[in-house]
Structure formats: structure tokens, C-alpha cells
Tab-separated table of C-alpha atoms and ligand atoms in Angstrom:
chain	number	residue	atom	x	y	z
G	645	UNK	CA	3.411	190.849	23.345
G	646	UNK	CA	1.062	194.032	22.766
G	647	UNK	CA	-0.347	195.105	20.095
G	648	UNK	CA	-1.018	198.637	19.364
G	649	UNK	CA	-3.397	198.736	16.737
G	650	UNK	CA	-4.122	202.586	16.213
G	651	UNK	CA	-0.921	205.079	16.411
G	652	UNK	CA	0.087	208.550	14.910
G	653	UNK	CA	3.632	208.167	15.032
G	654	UNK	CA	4.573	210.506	12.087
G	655	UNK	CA	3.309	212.830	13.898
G	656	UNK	CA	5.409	215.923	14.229
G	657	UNK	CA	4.976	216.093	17.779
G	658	UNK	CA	7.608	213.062	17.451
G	659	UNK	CA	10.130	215.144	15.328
G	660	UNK	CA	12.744	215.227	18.048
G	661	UNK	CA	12.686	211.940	19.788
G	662	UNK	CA	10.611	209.209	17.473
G	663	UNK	CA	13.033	206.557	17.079
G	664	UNK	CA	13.555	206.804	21.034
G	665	UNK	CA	9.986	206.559	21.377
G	666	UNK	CA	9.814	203.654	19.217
G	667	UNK	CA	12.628	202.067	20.710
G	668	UNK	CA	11.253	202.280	23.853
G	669	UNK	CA	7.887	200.795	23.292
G	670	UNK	CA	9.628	197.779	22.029
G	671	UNK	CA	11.810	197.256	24.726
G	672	UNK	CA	10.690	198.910	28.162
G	673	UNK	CA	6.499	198.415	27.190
G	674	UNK	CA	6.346	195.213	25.610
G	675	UNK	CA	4.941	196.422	22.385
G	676	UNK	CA	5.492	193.603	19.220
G	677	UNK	CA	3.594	195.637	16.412
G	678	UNK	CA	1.450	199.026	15.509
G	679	UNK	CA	-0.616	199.920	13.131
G	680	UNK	CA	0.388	203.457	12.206
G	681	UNK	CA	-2.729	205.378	10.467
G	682	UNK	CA	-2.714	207.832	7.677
G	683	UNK	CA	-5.716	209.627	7.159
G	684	UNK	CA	-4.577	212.351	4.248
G	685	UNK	CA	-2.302	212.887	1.609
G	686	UNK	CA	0.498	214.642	4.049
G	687	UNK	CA	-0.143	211.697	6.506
G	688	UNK	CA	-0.355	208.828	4.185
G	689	UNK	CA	2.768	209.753	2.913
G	690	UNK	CA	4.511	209.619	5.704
G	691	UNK	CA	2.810	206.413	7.721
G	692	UNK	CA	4.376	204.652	4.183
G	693	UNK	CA	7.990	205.920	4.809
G	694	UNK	CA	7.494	204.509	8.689
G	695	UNK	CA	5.960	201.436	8.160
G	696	UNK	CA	9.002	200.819	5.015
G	697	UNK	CA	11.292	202.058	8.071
G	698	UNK	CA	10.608	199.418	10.941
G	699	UNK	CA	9.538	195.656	9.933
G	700	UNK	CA	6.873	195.532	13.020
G	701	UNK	CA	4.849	198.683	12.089
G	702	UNK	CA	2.141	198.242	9.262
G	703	UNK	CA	0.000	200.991	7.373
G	704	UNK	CA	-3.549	202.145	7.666
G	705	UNK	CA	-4.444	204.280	4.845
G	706	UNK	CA	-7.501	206.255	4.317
G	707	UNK	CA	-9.197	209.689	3.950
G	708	UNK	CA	-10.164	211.078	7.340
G	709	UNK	CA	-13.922	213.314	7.973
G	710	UNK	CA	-12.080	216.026	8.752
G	711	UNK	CA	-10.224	216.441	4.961
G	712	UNK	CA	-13.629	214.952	3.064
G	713	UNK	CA	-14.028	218.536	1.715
G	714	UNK	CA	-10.905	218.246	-0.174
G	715	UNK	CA	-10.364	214.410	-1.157
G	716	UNK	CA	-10.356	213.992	-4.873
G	717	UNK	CA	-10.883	211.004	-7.034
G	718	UNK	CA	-7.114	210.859	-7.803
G	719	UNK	CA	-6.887	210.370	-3.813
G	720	UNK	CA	-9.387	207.677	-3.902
G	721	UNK	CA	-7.463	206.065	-6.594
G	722	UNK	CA	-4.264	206.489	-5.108
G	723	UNK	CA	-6.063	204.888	-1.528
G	724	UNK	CA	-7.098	201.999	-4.194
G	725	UNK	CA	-3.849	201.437	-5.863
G	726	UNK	CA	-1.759	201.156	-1.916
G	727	UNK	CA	-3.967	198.361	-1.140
G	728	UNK	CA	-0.775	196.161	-3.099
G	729	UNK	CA	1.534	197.954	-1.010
G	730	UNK	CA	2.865	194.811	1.355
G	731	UNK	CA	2.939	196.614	4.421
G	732	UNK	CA	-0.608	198.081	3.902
G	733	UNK	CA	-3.502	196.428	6.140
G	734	UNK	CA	-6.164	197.852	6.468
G	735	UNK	CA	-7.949	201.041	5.186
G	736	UNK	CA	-9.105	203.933	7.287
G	737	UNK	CA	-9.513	206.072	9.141
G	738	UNK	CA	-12.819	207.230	7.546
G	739	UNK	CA	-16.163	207.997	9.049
G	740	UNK	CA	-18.176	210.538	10.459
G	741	UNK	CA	-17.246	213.385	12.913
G	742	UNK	CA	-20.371	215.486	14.125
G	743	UNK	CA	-18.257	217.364	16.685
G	744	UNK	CA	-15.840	219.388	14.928
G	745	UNK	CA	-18.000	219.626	11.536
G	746	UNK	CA	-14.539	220.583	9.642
G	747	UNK	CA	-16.352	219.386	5.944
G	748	UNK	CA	-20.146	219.446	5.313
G	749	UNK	CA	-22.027	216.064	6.625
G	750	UNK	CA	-22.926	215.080	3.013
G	751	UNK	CA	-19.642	215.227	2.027
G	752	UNK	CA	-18.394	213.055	4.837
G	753	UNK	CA	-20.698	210.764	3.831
G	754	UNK	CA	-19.839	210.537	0.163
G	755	UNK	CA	-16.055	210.067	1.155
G	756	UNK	CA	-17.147	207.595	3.693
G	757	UNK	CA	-18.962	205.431	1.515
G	758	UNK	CA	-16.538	205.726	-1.135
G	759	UNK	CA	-13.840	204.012	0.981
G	760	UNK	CA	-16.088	201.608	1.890
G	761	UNK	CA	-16.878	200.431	-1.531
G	762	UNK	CA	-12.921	200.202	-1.809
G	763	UNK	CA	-12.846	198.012	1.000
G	764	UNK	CA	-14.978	195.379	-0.422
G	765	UNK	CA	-13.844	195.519	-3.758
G	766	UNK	CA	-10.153	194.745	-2.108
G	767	UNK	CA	-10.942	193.119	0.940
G	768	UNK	CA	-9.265	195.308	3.608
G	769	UNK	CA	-10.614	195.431	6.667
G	770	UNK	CA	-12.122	198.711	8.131
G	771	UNK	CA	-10.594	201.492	10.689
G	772	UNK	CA	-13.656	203.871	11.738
G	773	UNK	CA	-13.566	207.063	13.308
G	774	UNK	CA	-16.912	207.806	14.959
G	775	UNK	CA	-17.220	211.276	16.530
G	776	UNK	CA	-20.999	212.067	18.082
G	777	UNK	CA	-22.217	210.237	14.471
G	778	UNK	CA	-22.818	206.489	16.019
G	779	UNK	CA	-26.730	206.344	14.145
G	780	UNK	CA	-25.147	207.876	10.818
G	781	UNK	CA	-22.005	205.720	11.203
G	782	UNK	CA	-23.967	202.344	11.667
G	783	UNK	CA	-26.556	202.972	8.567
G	784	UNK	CA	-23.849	203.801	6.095
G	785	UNK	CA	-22.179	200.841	7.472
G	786	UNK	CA	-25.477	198.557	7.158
G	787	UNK	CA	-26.280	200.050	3.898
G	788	UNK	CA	-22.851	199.952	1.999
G	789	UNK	CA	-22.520	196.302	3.370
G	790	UNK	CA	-19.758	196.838	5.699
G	791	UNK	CA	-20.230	193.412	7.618
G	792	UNK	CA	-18.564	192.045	4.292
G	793	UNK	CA	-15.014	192.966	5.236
G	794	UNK	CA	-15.224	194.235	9.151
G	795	UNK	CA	-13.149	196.423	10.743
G	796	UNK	CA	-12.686	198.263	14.416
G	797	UNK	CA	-14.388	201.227	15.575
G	798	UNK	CA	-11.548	203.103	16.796
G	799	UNK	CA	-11.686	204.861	20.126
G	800	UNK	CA	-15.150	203.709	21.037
G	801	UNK	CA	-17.439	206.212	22.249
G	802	UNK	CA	-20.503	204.431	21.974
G	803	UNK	CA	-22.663	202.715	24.795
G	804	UNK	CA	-23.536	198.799	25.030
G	805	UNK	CA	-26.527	199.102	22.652
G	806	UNK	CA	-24.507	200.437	19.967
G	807	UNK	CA	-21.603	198.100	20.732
G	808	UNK	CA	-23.713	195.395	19.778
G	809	UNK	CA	-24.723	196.590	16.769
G	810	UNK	CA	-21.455	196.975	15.990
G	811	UNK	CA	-20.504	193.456	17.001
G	812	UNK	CA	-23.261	192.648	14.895
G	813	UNK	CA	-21.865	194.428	11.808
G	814	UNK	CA	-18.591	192.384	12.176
G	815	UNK	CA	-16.824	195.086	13.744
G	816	UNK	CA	-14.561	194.707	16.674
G	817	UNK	CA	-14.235	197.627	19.345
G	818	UNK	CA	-11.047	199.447	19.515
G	819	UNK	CA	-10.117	200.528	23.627
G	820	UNK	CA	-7.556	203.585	24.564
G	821	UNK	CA	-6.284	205.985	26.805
G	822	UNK	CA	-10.136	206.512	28.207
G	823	UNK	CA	-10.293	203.730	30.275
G	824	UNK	CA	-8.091	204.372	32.900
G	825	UNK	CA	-9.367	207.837	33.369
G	826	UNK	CA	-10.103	208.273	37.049
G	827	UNK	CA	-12.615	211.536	36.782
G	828	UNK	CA	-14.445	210.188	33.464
G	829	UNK	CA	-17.663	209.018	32.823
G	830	UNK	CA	-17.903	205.543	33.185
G	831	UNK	CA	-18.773	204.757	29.290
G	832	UNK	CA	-15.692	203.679	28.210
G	833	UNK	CA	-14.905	201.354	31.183
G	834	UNK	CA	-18.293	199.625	30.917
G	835	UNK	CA	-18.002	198.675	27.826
G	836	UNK	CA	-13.997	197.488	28.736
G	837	UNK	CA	-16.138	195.183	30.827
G	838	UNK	CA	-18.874	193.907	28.733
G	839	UNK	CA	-17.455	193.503	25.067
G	840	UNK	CA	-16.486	189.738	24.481
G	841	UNK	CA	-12.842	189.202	24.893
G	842	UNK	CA	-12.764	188.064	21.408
G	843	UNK	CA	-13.462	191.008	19.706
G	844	UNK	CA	-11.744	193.570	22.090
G	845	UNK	CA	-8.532	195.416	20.636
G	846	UNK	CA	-6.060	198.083	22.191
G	847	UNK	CA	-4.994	201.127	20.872
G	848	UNK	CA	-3.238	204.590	21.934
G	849	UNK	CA	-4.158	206.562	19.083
G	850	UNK	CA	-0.826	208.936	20.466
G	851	UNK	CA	-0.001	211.460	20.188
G	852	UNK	CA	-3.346	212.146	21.412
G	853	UNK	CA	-5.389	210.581	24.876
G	854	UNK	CA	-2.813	209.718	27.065
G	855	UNK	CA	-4.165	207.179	29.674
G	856	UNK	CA	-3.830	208.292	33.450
G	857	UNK	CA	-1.418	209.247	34.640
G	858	UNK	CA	0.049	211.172	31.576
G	859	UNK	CA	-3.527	212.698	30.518
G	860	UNK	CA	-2.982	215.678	28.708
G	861	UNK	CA	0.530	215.132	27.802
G	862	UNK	CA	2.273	213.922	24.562
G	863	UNK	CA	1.018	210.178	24.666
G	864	UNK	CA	3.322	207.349	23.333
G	865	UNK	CA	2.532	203.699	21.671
G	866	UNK	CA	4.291	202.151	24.750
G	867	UNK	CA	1.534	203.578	26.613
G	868	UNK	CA	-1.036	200.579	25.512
G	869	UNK	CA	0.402	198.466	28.188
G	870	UNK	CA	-1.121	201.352	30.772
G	871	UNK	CA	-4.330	200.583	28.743
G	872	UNK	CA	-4.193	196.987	28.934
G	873	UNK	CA	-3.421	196.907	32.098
G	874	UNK	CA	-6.566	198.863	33.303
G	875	UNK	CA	-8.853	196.792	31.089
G	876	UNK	CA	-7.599	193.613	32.738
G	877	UNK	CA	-8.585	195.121	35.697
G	878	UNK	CA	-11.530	196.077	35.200
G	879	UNK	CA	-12.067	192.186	33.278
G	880	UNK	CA	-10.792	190.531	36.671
G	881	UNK	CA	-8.496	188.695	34.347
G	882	UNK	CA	-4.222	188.696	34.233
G	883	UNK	CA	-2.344	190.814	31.968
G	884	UNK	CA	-1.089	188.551	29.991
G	885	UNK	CA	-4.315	186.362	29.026
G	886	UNK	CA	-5.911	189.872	28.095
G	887	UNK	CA	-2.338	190.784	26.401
G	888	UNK	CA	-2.794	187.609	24.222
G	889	UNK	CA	-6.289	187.861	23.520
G	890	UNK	CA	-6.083	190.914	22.102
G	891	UNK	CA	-2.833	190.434	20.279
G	892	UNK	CA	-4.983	187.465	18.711
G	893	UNK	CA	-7.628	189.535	17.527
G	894	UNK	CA	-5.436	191.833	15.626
G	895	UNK	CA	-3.440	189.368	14.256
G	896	UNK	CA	-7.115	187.718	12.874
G	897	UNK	CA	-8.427	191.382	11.691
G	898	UNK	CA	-5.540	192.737	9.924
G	899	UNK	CA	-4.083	188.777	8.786
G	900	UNK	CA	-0.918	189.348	10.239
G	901	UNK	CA	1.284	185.320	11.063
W	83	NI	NI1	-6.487	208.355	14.909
């Protein structure tokens, strides 16, 4: 009954073993769907060929910070035109990433809002990545009229006053591998405690964050139920009812029956 709503599972770090590792979220972790994300042309490719593959994983496509410098306008078109692919829902990841800097801020931003503009002129929900950028990240999203469609803000990073603007924005807050680190600042588990059930979803993002106690290993989509399970903690409430919520929520954001 979980619900992993941000995965890398074309990955190559899967190349040997992905179909176990699929097989085995499904049966030993309880997972019932993924988003898979593509975030450039090698990667978009290749989320497509997975989510035609298996009838539970759907398709995130979208031009990631990190490639802005080289996105062209036949990319943007092609982003446009897979919004009619049936197993695409949602667009993304896009945003803002201040840490590594790999393509000039401006251009970021130009890519950014681009993909935005595609959102609301197909009405796909959003997928944000948000790296040290939350000010930048909000304003585009206030100015380009993001509220319109919503989306997640994958990987939150952000503390309770930005949360809420976010919440504010029609955004829900994506939670991973970070909450259940033991020797972490306690960021990521406050806001695990404070962000309204409805609008809470769960995520691995694998290969990469690994919750405790496989930090700094390969991490895997069945993994979410390690997240879940620490957010329920940390919520005082069962598994399941926080296993259902957020299954609920994804099924609302990304109109999945
Ligand atoms: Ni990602």
C-alpha cells in the first residue's frame, strides 16, 4: 500500500539487479506504485521505456537545474508533446540548485519558468527540486502562477516558515531517506511532524539518500516503507493510517484511480 512518489530507477547503478529490485519492493516492502523521474534527454528516455515496462510505475518528465545550460527549445517541445503520453503524470524535476551551480542561475531560471508555463498550459502537476534556492524557488513559483496546477517539493529541505508558504502555493511536501537519520539535524524530522497529514507524501529518490540504516549505500524504492515508518513515529500515528494517507495524496496529486 506505499507509494513511492520520487525514484531513479533507470539508473545505471540498477544495471545488474533492477528487475530484482523492483520485484522486491512489490513484494517484500509493500510498495503499489512509483513515480520514476526523468530529468534530461538520456533520463527521459529511459524513465519512458520503464514506466511502458511495468503497469504500476508512471513517468515524471522534465529538465533538471543541473542540464539548464544545455536544454533547447526542441527539448521543451519534446517535454510538451509527452504530456499525451498515458503513463506521463506529472512534469519535473525542475527548479533551482544553488549548491552545485552546474548552469548559470539565470539560466536555471529561464528553464524553470519555461516548464512551468508548460505545466499550466497542460495541467500537470509540478515535481520541484530545491537545492539552497527556497526564496528564488518560491518567487518564480508565485510569479509564474504555480498555485494553478501544484505540485511537491521533492526532498524538502526547507524549515516550517517556508513549508507554509509552500502549502500556501498548493504544493505538497515530499519526505525521504532524511528523516530517519539518527546524527542529522533535526529539520527534516520537524517538519515530518508539523506538515498536515493531508499534504505529506513519501519518496526515496534512490539511488540516492538511503534512510538509516543503509545511509550511504545504493538506496532502493522498497526503502519508503523505512521512511514511512519513521514518520509515523515521529506523527505518534500507525503505519498503516500514515501508509494510506499518503498513498491518498498521491493518488489526488498525480490523478491516479
Ligand atoms: Ni530526484
Amino acid at each position: 500500500m506505499l507509494f513511492d512518489t520520487h525514484a531513479h530507477l533507470n539508473d545505471p547503478k540498477f544495471a545488474d539487479d533492477r528487475d530484482q529490485v523492483i520485484r522486491r519492493a512489490r513484494e517484500e516492502f509493500g510498495v503499489q506504485t512509483i513515480i520514476n523521474v526523468g530529468y534530461n534527454r538520456e533520463t527521459i528516455r529511459t524513465t519512458l521505456e520503464l514506466a511502458e515496462a511495468y503497469d504500476f510505475i508512471y513517468a515524471a518528465v522534465g529538465w533538471h537545474p543541473h542540464d539548464a545550460k544545455d536544454c533547447t527549445e526542441e527539448d521543451l517541445a519534446w517535454i510538451r508533446e509527452l504530456t499525451e503520453h498515458p503513463k506521463v503524470v506529472a512534469l519535473g524535476e525542475m527548479g533551482l540548485d544553488y549548491y552545485w551551480d552546474n548552469s548559470p542561475r539565470d539560466v536555471q531560471a529561464e528553464v524553470f519558468r519555461r516548464q512551468i508555463a508548460i505545466a499550466r498550459e497542460t495541467g500537470y502537476p509540478i515535481i520541484i527540486h530545491d537545492r539552497d534556492a527556497h526564496e528564488d524557488v518560491v518567487r518564480i513559483l508565485k510569479e509564474e502562477g504555480a498555485d494553478e496546477v501544484g505540485g511537491v517539493m521533492h526532498c524538502f529541505g526547507g524549515d516550517l516558515a517556508i513549508m507554509e508558504e509552500c502549502l500556501r502555493l498548493n504544493f505538497m511536501i515530499g519526505l525521504g531517506g532524511p528523516v530517519t537519520f539518527k546524527n542529522r539535524a533535526t529539520l527534516p524530522k520537524e517538519i515530518a511532524r508539523n506538515v498536515p497529514l493531508d499534504r505529506l507524501l513519501l519518496e526515496t529518490d534512490c539511488p540516492y539518500l538511503a534512510p538509516h540504516p543503509y545511509r550511504g549505500k545504493r538506496n532502493e524504492t522498497g526503502y519508503v516503507r523505512l521512511v514511512a515508518e519513521a514518520i509515523a513515529e515521529l506523527r505518534g500515528i500507525t503505519f498503516e493510517e500514515l501508509a494510506q494517507a499518503t498513498q491518498e495524496n498521491a493518488k489526488r496529486l498525480f490523478r491516479l484511480p
